mmCIF file of N, CA and C in Angstrom:
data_model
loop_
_atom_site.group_PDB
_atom_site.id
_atom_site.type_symbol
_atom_site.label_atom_id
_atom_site.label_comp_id
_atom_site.label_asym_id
_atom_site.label_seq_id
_atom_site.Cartn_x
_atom_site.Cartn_y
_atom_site.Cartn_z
ATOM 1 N N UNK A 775 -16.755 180.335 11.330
ATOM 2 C CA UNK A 775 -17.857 179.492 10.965
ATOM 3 C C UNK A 775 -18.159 178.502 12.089
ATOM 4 N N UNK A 776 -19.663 177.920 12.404
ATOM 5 C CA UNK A 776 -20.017 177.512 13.233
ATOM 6 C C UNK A 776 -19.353 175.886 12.801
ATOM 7 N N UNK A 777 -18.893 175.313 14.188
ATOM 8 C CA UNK A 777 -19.035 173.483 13.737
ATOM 9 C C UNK A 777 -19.015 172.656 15.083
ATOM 10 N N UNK A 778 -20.068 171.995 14.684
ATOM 11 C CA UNK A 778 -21.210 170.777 15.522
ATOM 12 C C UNK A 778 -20.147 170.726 16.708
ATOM 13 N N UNK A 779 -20.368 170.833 17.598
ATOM 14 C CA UNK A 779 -19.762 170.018 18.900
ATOM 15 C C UNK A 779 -19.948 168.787 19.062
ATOM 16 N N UNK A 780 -21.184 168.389 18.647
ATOM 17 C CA UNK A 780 -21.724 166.491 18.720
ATOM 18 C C UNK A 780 -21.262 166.183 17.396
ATOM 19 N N UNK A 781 -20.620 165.231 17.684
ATOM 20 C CA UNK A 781 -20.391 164.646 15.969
ATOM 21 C C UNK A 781 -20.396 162.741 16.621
ATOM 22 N N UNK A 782 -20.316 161.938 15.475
ATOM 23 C CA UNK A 782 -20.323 160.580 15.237
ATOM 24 C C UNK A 782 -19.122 160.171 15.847
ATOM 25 N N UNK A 783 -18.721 159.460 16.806
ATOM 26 C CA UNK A 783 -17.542 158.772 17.393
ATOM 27 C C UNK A 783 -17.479 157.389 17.004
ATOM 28 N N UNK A 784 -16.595 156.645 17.172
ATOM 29 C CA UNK A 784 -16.031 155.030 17.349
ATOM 30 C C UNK A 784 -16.000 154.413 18.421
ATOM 31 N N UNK A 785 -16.622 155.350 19.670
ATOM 32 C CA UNK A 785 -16.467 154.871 20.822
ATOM 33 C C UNK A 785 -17.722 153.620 21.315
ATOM 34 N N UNK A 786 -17.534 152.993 22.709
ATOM 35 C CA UNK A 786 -18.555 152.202 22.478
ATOM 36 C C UNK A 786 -19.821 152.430 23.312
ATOM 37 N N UNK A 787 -20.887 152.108 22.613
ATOM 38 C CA UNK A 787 -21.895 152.371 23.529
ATOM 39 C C UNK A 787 -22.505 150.990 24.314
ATOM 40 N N UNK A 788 -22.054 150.137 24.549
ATOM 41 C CA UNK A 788 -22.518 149.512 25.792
ATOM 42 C C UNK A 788 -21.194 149.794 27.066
ATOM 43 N N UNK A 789 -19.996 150.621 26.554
ATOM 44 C CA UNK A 789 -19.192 150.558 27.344
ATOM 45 C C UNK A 789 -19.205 152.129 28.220
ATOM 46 N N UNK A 790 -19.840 153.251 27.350
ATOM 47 C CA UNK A 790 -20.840 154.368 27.777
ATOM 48 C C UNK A 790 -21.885 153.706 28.929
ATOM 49 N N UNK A 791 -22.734 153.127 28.464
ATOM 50 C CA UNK A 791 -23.891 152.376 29.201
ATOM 51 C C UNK A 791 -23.078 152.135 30.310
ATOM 52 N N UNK A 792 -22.532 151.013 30.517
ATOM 53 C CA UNK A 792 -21.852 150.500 31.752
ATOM 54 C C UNK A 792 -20.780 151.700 32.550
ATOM 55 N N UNK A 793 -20.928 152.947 31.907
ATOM 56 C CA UNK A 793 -20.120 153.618 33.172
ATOM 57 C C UNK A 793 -20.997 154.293 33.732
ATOM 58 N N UNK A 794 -22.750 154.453 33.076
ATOM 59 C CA UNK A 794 -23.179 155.357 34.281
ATOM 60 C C UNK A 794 -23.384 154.675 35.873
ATOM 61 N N UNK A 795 -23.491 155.446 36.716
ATOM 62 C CA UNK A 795 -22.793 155.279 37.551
ATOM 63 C C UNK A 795 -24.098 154.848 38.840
ATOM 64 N N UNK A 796 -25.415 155.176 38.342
ATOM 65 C CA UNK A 796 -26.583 154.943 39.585
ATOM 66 C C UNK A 796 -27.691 153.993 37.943
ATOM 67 N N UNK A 797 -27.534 152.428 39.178
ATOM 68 C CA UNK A 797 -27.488 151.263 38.601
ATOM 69 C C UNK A 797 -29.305 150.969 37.722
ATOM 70 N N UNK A 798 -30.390 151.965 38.101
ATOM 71 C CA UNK A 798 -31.499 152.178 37.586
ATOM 72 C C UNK A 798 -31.390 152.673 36.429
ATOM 73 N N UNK A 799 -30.490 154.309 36.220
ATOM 74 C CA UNK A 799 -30.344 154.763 35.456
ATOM 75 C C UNK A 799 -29.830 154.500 33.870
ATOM 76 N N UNK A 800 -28.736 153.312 34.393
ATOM 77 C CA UNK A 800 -28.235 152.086 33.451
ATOM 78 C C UNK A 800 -29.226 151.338 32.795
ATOM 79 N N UNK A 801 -29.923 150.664 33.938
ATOM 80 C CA UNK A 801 -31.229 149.768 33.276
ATOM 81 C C UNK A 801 -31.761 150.588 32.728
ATOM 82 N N UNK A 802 -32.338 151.780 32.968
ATOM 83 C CA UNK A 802 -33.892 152.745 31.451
ATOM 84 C C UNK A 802 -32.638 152.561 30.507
ATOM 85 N N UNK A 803 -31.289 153.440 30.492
ATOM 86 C CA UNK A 803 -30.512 153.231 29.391
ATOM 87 C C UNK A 803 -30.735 152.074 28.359
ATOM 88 N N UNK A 804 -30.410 151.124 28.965
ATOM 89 C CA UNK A 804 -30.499 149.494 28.302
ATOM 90 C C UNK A 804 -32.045 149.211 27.661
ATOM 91 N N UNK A 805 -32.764 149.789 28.456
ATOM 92 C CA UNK A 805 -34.362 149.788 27.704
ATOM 93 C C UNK A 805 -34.252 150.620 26.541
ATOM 94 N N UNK A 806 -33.700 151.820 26.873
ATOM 95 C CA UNK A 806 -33.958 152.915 25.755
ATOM 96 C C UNK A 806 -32.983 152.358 24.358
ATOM 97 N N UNK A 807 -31.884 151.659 24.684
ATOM 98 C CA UNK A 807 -30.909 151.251 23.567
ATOM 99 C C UNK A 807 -32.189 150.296 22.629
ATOM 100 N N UNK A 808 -32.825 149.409 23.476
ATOM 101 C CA UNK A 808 -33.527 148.187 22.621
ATOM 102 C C UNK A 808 -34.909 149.009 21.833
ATOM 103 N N UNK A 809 -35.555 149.712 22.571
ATOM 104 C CA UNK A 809 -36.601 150.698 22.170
ATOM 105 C C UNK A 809 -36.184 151.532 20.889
ATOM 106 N N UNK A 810 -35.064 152.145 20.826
ATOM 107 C CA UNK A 810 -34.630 152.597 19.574
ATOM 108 C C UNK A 810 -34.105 152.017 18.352
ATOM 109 N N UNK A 811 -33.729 151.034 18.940
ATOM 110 C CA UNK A 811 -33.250 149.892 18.000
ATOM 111 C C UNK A 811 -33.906 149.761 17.290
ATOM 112 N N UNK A 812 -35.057 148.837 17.942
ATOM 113 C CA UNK A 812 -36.730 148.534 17.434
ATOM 114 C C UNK A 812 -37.157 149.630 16.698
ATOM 115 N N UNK A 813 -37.528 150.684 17.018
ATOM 116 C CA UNK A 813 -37.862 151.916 16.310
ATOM 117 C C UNK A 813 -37.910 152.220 15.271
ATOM 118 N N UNK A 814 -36.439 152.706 15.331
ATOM 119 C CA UNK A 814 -35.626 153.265 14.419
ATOM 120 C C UNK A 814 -34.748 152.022 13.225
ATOM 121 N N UNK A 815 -34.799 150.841 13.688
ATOM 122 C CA UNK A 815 -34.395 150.003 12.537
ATOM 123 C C UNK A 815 -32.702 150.278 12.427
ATOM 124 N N UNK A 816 -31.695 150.859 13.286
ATOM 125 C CA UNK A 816 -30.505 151.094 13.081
ATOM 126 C C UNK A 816 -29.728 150.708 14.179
ATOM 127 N N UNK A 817 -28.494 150.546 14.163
ATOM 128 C CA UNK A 817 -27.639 150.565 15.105
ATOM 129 C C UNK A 817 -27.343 151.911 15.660
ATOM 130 N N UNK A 818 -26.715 151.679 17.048
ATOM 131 C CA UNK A 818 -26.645 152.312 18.023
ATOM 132 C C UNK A 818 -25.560 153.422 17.602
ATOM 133 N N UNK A 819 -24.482 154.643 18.182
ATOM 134 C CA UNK A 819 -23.581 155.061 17.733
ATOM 135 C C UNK A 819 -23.575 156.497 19.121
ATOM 136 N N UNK A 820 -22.213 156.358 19.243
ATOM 137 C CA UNK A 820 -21.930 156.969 20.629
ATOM 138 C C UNK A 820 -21.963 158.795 19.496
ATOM 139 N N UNK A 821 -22.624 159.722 19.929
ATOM 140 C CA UNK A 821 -22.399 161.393 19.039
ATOM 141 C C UNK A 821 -21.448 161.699 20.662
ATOM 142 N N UNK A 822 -20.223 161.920 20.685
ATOM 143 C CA UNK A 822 -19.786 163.115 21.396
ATOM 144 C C UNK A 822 -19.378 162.542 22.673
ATOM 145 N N UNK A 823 -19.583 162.776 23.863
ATOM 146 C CA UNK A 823 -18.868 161.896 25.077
ATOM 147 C C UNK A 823 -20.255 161.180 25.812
ATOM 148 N N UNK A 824 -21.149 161.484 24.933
ATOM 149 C CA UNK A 824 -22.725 161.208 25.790
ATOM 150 C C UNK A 824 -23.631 161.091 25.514
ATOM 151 N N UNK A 825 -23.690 160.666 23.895
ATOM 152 C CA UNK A 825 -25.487 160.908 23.577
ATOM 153 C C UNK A 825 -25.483 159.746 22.897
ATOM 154 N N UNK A 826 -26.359 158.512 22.799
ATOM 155 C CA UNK A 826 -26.596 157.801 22.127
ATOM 156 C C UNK A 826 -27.399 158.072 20.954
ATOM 157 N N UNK A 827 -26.701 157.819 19.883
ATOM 158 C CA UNK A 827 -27.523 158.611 18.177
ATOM 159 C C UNK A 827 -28.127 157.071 17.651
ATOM 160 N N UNK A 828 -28.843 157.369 16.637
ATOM 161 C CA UNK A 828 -29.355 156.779 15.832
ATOM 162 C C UNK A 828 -29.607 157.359 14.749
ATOM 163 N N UNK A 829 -28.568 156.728 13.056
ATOM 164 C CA UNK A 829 -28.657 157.525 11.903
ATOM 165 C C UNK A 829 -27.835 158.872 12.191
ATOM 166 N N UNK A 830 -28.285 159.343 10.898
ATOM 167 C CA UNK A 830 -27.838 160.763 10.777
ATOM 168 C C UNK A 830 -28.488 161.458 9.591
ATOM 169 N N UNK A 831 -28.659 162.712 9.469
ATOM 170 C CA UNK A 831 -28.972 163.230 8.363
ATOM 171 C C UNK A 831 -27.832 164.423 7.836
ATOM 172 N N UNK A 832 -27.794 164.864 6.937
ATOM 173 C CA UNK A 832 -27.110 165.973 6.848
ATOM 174 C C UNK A 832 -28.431 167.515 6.299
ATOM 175 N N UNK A 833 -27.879 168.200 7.194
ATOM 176 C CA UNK A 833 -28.993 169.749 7.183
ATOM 177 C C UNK A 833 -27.867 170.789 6.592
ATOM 178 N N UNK A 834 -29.041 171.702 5.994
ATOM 179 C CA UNK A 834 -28.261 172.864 5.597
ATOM 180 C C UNK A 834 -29.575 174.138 5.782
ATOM 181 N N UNK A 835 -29.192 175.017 6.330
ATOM 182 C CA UNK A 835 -30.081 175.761 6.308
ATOM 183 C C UNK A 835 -29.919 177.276 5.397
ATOM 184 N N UNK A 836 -31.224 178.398 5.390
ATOM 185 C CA UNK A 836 -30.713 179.274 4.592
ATOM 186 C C UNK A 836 -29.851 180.075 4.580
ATOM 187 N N UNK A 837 -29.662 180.230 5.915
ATOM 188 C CA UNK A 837 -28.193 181.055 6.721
ATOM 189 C C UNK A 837 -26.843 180.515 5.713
ATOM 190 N N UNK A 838 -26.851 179.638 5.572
ATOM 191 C CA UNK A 838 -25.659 178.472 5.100
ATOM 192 C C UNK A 838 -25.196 177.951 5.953
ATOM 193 N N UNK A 839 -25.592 177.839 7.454
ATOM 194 C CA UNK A 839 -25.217 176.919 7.939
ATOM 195 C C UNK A 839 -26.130 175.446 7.808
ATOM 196 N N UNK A 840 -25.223 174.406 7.786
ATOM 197 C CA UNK A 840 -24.911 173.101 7.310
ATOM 198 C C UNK A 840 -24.285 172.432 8.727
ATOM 199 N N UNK A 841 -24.599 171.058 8.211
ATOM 200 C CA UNK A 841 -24.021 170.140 9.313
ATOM 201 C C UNK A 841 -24.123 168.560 9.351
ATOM 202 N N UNK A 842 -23.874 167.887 9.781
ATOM 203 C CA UNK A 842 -24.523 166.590 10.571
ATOM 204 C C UNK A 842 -25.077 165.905 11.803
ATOM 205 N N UNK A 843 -26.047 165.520 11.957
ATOM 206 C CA UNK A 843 -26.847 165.090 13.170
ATOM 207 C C UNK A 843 -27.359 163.938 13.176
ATOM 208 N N UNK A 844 -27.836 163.442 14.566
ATOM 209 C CA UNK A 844 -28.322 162.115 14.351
ATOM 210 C C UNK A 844 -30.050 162.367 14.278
ATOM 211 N N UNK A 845 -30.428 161.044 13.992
ATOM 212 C CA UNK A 845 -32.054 161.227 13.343
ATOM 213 C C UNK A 845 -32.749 160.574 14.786
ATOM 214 N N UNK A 846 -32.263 160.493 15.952
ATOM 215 C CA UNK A 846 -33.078 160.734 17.110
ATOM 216 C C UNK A 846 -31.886 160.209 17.955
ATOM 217 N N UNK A 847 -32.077 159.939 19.242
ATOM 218 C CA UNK A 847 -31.060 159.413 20.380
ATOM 219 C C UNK A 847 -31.627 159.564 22.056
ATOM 220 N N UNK A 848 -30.637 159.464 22.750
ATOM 221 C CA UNK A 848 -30.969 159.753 24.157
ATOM 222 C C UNK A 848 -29.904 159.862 25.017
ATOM 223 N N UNK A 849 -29.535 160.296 26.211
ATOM 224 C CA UNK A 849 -28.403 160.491 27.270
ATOM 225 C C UNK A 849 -29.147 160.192 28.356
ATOM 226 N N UNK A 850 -28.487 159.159 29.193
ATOM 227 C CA UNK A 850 -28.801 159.028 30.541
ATOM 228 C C UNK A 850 -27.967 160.315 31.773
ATOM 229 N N UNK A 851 -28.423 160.932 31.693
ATOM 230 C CA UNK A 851 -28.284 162.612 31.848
ATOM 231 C C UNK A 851 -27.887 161.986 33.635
ATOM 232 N N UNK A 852 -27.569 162.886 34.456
ATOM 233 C CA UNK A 852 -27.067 162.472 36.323
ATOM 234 C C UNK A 852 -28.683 163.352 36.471
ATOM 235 N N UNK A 853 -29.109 164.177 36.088
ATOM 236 C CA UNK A 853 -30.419 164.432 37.060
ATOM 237 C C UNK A 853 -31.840 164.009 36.388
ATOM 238 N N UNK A 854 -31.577 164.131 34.719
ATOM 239 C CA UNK A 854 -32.776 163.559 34.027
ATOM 240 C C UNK A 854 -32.183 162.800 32.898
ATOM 241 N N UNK A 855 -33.228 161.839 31.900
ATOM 242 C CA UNK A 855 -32.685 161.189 30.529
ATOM 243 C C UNK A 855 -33.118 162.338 29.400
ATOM 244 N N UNK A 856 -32.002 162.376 29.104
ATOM 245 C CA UNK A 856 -32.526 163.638 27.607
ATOM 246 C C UNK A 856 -32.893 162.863 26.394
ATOM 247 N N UNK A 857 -34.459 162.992 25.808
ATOM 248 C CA UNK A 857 -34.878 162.574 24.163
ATOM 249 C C UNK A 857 -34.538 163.344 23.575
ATOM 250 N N UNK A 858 -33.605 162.757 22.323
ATOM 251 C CA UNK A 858 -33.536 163.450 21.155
ATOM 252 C C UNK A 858 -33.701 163.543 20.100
ATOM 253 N N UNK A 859 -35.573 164.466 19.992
ATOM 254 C CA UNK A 859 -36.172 163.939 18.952
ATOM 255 C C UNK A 859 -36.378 165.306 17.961
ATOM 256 N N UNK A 860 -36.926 164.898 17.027
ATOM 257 C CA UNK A 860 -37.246 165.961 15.730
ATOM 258 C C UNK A 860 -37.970 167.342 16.436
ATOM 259 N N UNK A 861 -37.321 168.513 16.046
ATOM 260 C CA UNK A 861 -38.537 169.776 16.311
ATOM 261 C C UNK A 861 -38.868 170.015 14.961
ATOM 262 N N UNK A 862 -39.987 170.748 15.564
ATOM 263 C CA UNK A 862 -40.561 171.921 14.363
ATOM 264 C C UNK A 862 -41.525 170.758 13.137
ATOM 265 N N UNK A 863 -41.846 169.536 13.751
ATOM 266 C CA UNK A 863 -42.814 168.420 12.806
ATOM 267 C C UNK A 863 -44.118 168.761 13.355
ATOM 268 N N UNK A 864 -45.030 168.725 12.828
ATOM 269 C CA UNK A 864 -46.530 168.939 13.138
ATOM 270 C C UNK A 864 -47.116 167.948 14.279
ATOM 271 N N UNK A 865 -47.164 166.722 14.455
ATOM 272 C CA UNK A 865 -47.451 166.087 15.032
ATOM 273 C C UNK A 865 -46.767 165.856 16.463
ATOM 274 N N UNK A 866 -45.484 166.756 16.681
ATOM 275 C CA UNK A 866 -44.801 166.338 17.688
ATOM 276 C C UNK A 866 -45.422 166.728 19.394
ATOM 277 N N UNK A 867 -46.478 167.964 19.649
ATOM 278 C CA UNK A 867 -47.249 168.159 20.651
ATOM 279 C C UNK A 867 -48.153 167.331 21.014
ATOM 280 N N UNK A 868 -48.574 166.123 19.297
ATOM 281 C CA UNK A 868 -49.546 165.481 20.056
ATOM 282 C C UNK A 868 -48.661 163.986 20.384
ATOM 283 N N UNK A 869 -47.805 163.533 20.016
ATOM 284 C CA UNK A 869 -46.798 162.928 20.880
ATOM 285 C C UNK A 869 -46.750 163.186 21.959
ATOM 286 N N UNK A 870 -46.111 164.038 22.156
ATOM 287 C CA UNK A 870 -46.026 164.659 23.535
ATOM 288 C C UNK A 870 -47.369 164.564 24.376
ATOM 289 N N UNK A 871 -47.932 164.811 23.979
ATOM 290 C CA UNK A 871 -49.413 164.985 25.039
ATOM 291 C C UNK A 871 -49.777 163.385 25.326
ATOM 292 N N UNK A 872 -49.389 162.517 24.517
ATOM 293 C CA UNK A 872 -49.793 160.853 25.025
ATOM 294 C C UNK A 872 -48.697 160.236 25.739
ATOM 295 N N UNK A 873 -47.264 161.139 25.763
ATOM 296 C CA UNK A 873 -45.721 160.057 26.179
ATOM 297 C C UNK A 873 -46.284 159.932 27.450
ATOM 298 N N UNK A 874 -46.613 160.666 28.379
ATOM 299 C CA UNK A 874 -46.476 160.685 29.805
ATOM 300 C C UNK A 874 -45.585 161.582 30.604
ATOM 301 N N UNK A 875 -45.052 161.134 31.915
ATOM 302 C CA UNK A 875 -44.750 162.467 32.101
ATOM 303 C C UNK A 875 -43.531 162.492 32.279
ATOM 304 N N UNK A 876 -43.322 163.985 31.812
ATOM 305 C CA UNK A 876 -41.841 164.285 30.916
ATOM 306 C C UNK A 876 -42.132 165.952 30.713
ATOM 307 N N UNK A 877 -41.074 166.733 30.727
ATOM 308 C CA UNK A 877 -41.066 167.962 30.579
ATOM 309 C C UNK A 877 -40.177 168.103 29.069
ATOM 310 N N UNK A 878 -40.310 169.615 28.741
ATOM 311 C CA UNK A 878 -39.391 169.548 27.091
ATOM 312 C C UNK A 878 -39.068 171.001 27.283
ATOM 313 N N UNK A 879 -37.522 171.151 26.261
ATOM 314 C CA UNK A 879 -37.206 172.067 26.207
ATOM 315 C C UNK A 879 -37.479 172.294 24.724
ATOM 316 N N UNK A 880 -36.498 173.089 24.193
ATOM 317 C CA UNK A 880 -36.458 173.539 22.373
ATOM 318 C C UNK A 880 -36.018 172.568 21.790
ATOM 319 N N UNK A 881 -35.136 171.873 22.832
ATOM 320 C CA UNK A 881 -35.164 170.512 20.967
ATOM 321 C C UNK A 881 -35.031 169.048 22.484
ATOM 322 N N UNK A 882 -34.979 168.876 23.408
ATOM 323 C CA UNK A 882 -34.865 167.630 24.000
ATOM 324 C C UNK A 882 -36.553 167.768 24.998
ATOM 325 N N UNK A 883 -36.513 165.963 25.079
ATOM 326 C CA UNK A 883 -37.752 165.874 26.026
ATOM 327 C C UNK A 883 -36.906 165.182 27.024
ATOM 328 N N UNK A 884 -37.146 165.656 28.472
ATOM 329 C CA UNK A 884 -36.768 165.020 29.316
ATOM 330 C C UNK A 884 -37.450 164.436 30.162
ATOM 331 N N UNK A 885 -37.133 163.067 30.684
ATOM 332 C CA UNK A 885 -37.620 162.063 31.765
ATOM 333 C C UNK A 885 -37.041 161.757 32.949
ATOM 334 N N UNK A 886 -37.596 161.263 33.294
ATOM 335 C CA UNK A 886 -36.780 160.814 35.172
ATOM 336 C C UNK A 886 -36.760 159.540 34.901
ATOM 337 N N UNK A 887 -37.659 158.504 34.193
ATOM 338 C CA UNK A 887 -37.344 157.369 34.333
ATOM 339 C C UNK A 887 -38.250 156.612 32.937
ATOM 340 N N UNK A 888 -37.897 155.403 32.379
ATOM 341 C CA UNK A 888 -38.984 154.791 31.500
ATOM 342 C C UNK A 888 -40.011 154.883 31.812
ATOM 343 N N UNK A 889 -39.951 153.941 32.798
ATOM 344 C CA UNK A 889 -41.638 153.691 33.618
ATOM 345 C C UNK A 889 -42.614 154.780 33.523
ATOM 346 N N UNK A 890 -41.696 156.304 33.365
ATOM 347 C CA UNK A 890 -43.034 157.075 33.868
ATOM 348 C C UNK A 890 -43.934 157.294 32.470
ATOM 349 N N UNK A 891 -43.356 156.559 31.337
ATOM 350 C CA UNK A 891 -43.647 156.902 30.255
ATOM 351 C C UNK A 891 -44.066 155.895 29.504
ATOM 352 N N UNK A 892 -45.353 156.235 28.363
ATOM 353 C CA UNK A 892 -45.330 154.645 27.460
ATOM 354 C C UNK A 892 -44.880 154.575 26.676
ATOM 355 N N UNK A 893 -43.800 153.692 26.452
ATOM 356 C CA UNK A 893 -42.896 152.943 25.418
ATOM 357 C C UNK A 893 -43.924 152.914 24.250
ATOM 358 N N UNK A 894 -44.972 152.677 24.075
ATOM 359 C CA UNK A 894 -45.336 152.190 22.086
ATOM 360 C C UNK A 894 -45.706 153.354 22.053
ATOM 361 N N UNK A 895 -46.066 154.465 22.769
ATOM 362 C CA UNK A 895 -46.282 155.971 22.257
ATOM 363 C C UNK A 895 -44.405 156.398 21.859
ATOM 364 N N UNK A 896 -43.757 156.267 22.616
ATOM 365 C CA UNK A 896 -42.146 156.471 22.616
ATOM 366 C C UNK A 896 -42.193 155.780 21.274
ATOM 367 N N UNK A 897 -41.875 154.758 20.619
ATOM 368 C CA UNK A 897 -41.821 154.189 19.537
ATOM 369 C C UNK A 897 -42.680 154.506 18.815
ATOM 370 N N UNK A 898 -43.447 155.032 18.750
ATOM 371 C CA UNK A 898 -44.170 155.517 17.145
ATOM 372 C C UNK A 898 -43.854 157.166 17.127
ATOM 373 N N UNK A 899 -43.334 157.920 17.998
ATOM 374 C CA UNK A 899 -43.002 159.345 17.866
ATOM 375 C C UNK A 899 -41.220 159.205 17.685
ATOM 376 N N UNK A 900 -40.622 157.943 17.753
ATOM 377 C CA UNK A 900 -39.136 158.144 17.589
ATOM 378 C C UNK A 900 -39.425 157.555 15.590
ATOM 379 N N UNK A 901 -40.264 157.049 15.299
ATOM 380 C CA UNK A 901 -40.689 156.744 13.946
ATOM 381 C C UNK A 901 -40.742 157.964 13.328
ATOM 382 N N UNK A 902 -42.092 158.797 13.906
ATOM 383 C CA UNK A 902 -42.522 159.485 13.082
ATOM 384 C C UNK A 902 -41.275 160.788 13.148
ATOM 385 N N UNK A 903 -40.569 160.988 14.432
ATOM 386 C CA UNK A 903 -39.712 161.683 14.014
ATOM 387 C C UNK A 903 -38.417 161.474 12.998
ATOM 388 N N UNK A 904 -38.088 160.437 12.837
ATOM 389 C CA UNK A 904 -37.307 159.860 11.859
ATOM 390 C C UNK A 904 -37.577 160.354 10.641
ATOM 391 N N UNK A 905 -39.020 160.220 10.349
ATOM 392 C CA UNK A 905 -39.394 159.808 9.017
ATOM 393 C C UNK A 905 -39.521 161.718 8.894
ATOM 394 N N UNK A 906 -39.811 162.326 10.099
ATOM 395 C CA UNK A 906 -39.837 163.879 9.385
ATOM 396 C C UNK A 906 -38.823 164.562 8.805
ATOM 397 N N UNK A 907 -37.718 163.985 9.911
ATOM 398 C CA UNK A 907 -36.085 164.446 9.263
ATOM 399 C C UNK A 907 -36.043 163.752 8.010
ATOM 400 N N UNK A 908 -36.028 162.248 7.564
ATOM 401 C CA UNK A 908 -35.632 161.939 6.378
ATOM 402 C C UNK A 908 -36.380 162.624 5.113
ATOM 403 N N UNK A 909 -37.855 163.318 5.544
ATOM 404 C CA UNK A 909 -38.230 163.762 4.400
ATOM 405 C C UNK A 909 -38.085 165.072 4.305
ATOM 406 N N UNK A 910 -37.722 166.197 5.305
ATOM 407 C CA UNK A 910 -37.249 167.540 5.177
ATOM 408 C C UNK A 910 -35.645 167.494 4.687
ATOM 409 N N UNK A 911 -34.719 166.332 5.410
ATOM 410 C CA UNK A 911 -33.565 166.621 4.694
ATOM 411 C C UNK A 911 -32.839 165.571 3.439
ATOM 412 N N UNK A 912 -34.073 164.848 3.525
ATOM 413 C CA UNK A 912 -34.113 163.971 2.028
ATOM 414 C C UNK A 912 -32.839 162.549 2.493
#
């Protein structure tokens, strides 16, 4: 049976923050911690050796696989910052089409830096993705 590699730690996340290691990359970090904060209305929480979470939901799908995840986050990644936001919500392309510029894979959006992106578009798509997970997985 499958089980999560990312899960919820005790570890700390300003002490994550302070080890990345190229001193810009730290600062978007520190933006992105307060931006989600704001957002998302929750405290911070280290998932795994690297991802800053926010919340969690629990999923189960029809397969029967099941699990726990967080309800958005981010990693100050060594070549890009990985978003980690809701797939498969209706509105999430047109997010995307106002963040700025940023490339995406199947479930992360990635950036090179804050700046290249606008923060109150970032904050109303880390909302609305919130609010899609809380109402698909209740």
């Amino acid at each position: 049976m499958y089980k999560a590699k990312t899960k919820e730690t005790d570890a700390s996340v300003t002490r994550f923050i302070e080890s990345v290691e190229k001193e810009s990359k730290k600062q978007d970090a520190y933006r992105l911690l307060s931006i989600f904060e704001e957002a998302s209305g929750m405290e911070a929480k280290m998932w795994g050796d690297s991802i800053i979470g926010f919340g969690s939901y629990h999923y189960k799908y029809a397969s029967g696989h099941e699990g726990d995840s967080m309800l958005g986050g981010f990693s100050p990644r060594k070549a890009k910052i990985s978003l980690y936001m809701a797939t498969g919500f209706p509105e999430r392309e047109r997010y995307l089409s106002r963040l700025g510029k940023h490339t995406s894979g199947k479930g992360c959006v990635y950036i090179n830096k804050v700046d290249d992106i606008d923060t109150d578009v970032l904050k109303d798509f880390i909302q609305a993705s919130i609010a899609f997970l809380t109402d698909e997985y209740g």
